[in-house]
XYZ file of C-alpha atoms in Angstrom:
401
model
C 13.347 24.594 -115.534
C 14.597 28.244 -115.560
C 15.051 30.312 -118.327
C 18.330 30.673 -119.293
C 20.048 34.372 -120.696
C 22.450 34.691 -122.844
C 24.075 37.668 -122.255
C 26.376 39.003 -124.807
C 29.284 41.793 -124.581
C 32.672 42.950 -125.149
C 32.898 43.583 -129.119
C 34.930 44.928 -131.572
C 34.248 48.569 -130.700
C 35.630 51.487 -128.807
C 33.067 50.758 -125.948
C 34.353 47.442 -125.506
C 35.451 47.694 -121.774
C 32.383 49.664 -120.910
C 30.294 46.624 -122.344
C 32.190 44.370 -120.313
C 31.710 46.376 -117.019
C 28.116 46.907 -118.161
C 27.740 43.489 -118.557
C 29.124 42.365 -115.381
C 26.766 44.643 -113.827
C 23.830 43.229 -115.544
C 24.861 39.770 -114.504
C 25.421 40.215 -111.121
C 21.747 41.380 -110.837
C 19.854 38.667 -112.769
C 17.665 37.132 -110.014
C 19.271 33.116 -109.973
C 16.368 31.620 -108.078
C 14.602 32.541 -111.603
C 17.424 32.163 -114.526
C 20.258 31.067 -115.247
C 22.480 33.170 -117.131
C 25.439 32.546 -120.007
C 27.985 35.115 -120.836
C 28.985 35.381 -124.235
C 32.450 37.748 -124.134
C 32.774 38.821 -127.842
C 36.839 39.741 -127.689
C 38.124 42.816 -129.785
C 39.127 40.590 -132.951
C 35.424 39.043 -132.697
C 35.693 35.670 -131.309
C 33.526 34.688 -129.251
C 34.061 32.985 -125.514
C 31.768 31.562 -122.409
C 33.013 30.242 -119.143
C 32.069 31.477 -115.522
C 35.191 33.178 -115.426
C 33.988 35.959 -117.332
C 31.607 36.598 -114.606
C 34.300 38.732 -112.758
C 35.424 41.738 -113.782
C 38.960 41.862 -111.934
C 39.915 38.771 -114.519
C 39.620 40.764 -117.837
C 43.446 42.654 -116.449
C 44.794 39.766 -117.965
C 42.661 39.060 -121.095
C 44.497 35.974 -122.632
C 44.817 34.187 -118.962
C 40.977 34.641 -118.798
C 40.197 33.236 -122.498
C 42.703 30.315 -121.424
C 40.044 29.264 -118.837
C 37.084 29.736 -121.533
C 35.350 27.924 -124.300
C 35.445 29.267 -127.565
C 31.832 29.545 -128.984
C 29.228 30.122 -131.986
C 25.885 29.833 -132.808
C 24.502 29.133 -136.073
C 22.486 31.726 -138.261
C 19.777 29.225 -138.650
C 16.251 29.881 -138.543
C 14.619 28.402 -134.453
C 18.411 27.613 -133.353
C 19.300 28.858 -130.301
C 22.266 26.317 -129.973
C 25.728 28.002 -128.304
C 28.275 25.236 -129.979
C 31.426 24.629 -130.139
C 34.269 22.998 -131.672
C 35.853 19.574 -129.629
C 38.306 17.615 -131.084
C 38.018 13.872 -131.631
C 40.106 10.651 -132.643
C 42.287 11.557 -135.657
C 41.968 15.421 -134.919
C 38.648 15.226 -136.730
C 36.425 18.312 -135.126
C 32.754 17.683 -134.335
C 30.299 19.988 -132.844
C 29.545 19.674 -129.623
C 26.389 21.609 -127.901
C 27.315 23.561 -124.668
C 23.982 25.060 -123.917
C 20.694 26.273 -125.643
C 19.657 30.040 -124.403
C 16.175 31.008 -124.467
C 16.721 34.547 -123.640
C 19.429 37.409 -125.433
C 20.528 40.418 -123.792
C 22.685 42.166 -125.488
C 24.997 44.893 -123.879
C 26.826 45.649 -126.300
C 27.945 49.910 -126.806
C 28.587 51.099 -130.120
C 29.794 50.063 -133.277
C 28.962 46.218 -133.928
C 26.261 46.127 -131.357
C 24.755 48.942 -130.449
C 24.196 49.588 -134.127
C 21.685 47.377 -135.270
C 24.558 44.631 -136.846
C 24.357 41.997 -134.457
C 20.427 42.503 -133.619
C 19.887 41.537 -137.035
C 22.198 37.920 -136.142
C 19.291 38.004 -133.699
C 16.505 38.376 -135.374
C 17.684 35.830 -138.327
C 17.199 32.896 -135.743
C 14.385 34.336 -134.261
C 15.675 34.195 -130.831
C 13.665 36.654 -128.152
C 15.940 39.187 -126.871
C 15.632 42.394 -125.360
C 16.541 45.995 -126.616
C 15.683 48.022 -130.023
C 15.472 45.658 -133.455
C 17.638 46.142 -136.187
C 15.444 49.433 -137.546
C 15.622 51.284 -134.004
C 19.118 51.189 -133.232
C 20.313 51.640 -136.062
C 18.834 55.004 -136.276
C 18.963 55.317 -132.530
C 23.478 55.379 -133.161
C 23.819 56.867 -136.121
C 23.280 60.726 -135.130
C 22.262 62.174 -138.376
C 19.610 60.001 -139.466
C 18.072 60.182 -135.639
C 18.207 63.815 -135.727
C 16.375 63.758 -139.132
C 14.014 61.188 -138.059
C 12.856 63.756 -134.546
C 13.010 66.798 -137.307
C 10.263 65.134 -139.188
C 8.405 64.677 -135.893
C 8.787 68.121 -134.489
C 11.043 67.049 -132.175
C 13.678 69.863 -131.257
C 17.410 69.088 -132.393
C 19.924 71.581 -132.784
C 20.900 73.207 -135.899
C 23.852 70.967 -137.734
C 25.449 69.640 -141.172
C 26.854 66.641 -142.142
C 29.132 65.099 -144.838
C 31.066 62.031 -145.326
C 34.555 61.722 -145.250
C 34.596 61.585 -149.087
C 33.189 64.815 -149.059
C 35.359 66.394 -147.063
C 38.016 65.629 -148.965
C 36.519 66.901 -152.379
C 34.277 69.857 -151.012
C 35.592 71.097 -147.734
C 35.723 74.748 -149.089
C 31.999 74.454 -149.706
C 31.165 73.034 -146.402
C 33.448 75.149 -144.380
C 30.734 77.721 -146.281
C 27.998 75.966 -145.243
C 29.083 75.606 -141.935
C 29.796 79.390 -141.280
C 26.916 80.415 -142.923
C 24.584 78.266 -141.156
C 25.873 77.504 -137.957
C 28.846 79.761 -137.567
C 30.788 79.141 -134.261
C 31.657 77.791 -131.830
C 30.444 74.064 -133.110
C 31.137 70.624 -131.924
C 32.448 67.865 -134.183
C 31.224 64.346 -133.819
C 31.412 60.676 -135.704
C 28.094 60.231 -137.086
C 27.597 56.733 -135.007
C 30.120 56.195 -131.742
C 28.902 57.093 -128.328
C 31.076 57.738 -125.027
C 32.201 61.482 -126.162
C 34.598 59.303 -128.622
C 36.166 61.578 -131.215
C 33.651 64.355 -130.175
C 35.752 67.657 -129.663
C 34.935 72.199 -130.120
C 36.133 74.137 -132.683
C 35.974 78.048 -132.495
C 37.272 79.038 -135.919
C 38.310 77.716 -138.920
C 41.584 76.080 -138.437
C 40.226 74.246 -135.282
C 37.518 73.065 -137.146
C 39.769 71.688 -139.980
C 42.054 69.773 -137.531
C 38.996 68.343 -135.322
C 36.993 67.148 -138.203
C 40.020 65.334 -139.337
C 40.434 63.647 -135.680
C 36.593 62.689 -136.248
C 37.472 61.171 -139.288
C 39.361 58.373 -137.729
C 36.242 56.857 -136.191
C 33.432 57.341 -139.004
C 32.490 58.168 -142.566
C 30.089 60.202 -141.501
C 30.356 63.642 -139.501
C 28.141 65.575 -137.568
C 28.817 69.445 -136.933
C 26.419 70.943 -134.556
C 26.175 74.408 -133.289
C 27.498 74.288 -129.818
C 25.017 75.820 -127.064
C 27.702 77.191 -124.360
C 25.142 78.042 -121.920
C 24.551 74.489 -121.993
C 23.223 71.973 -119.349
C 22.648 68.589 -119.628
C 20.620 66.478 -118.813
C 19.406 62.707 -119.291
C 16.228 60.497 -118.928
C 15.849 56.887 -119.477
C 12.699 54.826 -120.946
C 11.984 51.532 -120.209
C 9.302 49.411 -122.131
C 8.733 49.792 -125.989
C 7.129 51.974 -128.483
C 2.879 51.882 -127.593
C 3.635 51.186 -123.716
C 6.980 53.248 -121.769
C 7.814 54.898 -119.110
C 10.403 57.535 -117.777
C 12.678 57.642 -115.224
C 13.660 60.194 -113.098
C 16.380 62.635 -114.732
C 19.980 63.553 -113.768
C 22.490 65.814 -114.452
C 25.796 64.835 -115.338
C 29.230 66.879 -113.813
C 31.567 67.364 -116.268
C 35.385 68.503 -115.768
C 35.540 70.154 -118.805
C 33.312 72.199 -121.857
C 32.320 68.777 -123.126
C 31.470 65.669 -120.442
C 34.294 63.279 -121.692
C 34.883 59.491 -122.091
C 36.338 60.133 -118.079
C 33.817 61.950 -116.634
C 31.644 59.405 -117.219
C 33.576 55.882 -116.962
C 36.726 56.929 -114.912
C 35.273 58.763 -111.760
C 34.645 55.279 -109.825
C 36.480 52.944 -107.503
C 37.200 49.113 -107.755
C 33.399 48.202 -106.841
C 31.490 51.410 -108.601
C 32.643 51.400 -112.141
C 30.480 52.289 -115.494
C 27.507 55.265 -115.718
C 26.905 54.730 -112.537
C 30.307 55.573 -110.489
C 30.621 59.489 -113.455
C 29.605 62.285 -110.848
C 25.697 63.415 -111.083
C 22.912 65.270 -109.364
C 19.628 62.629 -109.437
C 17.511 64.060 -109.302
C 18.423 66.635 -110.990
C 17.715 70.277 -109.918
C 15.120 71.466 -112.579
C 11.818 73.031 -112.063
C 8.480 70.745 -112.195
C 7.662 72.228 -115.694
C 11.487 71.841 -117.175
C 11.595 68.262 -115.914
C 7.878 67.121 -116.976
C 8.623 68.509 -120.813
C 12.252 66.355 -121.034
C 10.629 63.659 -119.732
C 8.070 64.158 -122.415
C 10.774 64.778 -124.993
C 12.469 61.765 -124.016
C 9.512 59.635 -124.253
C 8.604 61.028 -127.492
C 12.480 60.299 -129.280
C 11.758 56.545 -127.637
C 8.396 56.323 -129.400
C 9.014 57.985 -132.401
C 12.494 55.653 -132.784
C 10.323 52.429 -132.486
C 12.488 51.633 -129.693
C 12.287 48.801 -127.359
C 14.001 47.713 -123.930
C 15.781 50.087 -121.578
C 17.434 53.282 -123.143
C 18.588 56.193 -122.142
C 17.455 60.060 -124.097
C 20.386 63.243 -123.598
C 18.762 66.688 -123.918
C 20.254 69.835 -123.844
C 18.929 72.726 -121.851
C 20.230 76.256 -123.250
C 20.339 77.975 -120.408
C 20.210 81.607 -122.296
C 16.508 81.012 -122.742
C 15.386 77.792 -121.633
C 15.127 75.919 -124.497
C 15.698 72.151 -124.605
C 17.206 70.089 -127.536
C 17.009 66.238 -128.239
C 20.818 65.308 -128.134
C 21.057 61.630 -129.203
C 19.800 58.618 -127.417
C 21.856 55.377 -126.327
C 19.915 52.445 -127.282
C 21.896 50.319 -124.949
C 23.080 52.667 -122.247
C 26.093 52.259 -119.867
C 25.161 50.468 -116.919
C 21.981 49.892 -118.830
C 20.642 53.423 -116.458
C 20.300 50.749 -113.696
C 20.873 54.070 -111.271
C 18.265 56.232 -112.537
C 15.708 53.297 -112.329
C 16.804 52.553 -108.714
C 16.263 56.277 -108.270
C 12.595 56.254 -109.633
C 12.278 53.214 -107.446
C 12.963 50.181 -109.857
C 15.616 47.502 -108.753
C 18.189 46.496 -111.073
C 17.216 43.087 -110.236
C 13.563 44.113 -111.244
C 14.509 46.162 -114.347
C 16.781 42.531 -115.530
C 13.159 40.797 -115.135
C 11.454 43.437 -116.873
C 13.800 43.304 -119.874
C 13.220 39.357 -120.195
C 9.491 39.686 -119.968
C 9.919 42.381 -122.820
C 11.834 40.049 -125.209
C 9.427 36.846 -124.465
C 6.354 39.759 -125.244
C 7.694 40.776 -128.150
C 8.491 37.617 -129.197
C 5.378 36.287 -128.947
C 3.762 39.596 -130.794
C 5.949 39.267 -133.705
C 4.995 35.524 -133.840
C 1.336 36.116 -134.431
C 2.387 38.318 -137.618
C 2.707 37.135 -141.672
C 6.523 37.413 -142.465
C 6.114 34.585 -145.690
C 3.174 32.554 -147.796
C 2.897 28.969 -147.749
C 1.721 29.085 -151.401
C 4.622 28.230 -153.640
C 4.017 29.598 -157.396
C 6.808 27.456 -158.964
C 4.525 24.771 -158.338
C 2.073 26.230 -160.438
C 4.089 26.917 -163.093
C 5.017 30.616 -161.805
C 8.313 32.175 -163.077
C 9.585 28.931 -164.850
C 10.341 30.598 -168.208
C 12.121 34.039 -166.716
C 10.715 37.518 -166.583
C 9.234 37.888 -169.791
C 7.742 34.008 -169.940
C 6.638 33.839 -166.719
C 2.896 32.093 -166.017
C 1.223 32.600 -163.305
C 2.117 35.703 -160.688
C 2.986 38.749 -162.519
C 6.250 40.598 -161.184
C 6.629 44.682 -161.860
C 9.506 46.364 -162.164
């Protein structure tokens, strides 16, 4: 009997059609002769949907024709249930719950907010389904940009200099930030939501009254803000890491081309044709042009933000070389990377059809891991009495404040 993926995208996000091309990708390179494999289409308004239609890109131009041939789905958060249900009407209208498949496997491709965030990992984990990628922990501080760059601070990991604020404080203290800014950073700087990926809201300011107007554009995706200092002798470059946090490995690195100052949401999803869409189709150099030493320290860099993270899964690490003298900076990492870096992995000589595989043999390992660890006690103290008569009666175990 083959093992049978569920793999989940779409989402209520601004990645949501790079999830689904991401997805399709995936799919189309699971190897059939050893799983079967169940798309899960999560819509913008968060309904879920399965059907083999969803299997083809080219049907998503007309989204409610393609729901029309669908089922409507759910599972249940319930402990060792890895049910996919849903809802078929019977005599009298009466609904009943009908089974349409049990998955043994998640992948989730989900970018950004609602998935890549640690939000539905933690559906995941509730059941106690196997699936592959970071847990709950790792991605969300793997989005969220501040506390990652805090996180590889307190690890000697190099980051560039930056502050942050919420929204909130913005709007009481932006004189005293605007300060802080200038003082510590001064410009140019680049303002980004703390936790969306795909340049989203990301834009330059060179003064004050750019800076003003960009962190209120920012403001429409996040609470949180990010201002960095801006490197403008800047090159990028990324890395991806495949395994999890005792046992990786790095890929190959590449160099994105971007059009403008800052690679955008179209430099990296627009750039391909009808079959090469996502990561893959933005325009790159892989490998990319670096000198042994340069691209032996990223990689190490890379691996390090993966480790330190407690990442798990494929994901991909964005450094920035500062080409004035060399140094390199930790930009963020995506925990669940467009095209899931398929590209760089065929470039270090990994098959997307082989990186799939090694993605479900993660999951089932670290399944089987967790299950040999103590999450509860079998000895129940109200039995004996324990915590019957409140805090300050209570017999038995002794609870501190």
């Amino acid at each position: 009997m083959k093992t049978n993926i569920g793999v989940f995208f779409g989402g209520r996000s601004t990645e949501h059609e790079i999830s689904v091309i991401s997805a399709n990708q995936a799919m189309a390179a699971i190897d059939r002769e050893r799983f079967d494999v169940t798309p899960i289409y999560i819509t913008k308004d968060g309904k879920w949907y399965t059907g083999e239609a969803l299997m083809d890109v080219a049907n998503y131009r007309d989204i409610p024709a393609l729901l029309s041939r669908c089922t409507p789905v759910f599972m249940r958060p319930l402990y060792n249930d890895y049910g996919v249900y849903t809802l078929k009407k019977g005599l009298f209208g009466k609904e009943n719950i009908r089974t349409v498949t049990t998955l043994d496997v998640v992948i989730p491709v989900l970018h950004g907010h609602d998935g890549e965030d640690g939000t539905f990992q933690g559906i995941l984990q509730s059941t106690d389904i196997p699936f592959a990628g970071c847990d709950v922990l790792a991605s969300a501080n793997g989005m969220d940009k501040i506390t990652m760059k805090m996180i590889l601070s307190a690890d000697n990991i190099p980051v560039v200099d930056y502050v942050w604020f919420t929204d909130k404080q913005w709007f009481k203290q932006q004189d005293e930030l605007i300060a802080k800014i200038e003082s510590k950073i001064g410009y140019p700087v680049i303002i980004k939501p703390a936790n969306l990926g795909s340049s989203v809201g990301i834009a330059r300011a060179d003064n004050r009254e750019a800076l003003i107007a960009k962190v209120a554009e920012a403001e429409k995706y996040s609470t949180r803000i990010i201002v960095e200092h801006l490197v403008e002798q800047l090159q990028e470059i990324n890395c991806s890491v495949l395994g999890d946090c005792n046992d990786y490995r790095m890929s190959v690195l590449e160099e994105p081309i971007k059009s403008g100052e800052i690679l955008s949401y179209t430099d990296k999803y627009m750039g391909g044709t009808k079959t090469t869409q996502g990561m893959q189709a933005s325009k790159k150099r892989i490998p990319a042009d670096l000198p042994k030493e340069m691209t032996e320290r990223i990689q190490f860099l890379a691996g390090e933000t993966f480790r330190v993270l407690g990442c798990h899964g494929v994901s991909r690490v964005d450094v920035i070389v500062d080409r004035k003298d060399n140094s390199i900076y930790v930009n963020e990492i995506n925990t669940i990377p467009g095209s899931l870096s398929f590209y760089l992995w065929e470039a270090t000589g990994l098959t997307f059809t082989a990186l799939m595989t090694e993605l479900v043999q993660l999951a089932l390992r670290r399944k089987r891991d967790m299950g040999m660890k103590t999450v509860s006690y079998d000895q129940n103290i109200f039995s004996m009495g324990g915590g019957t008569k409140g805090a300050k009666g209570a017999k038995g175990a002794k609870f501190h404040k």
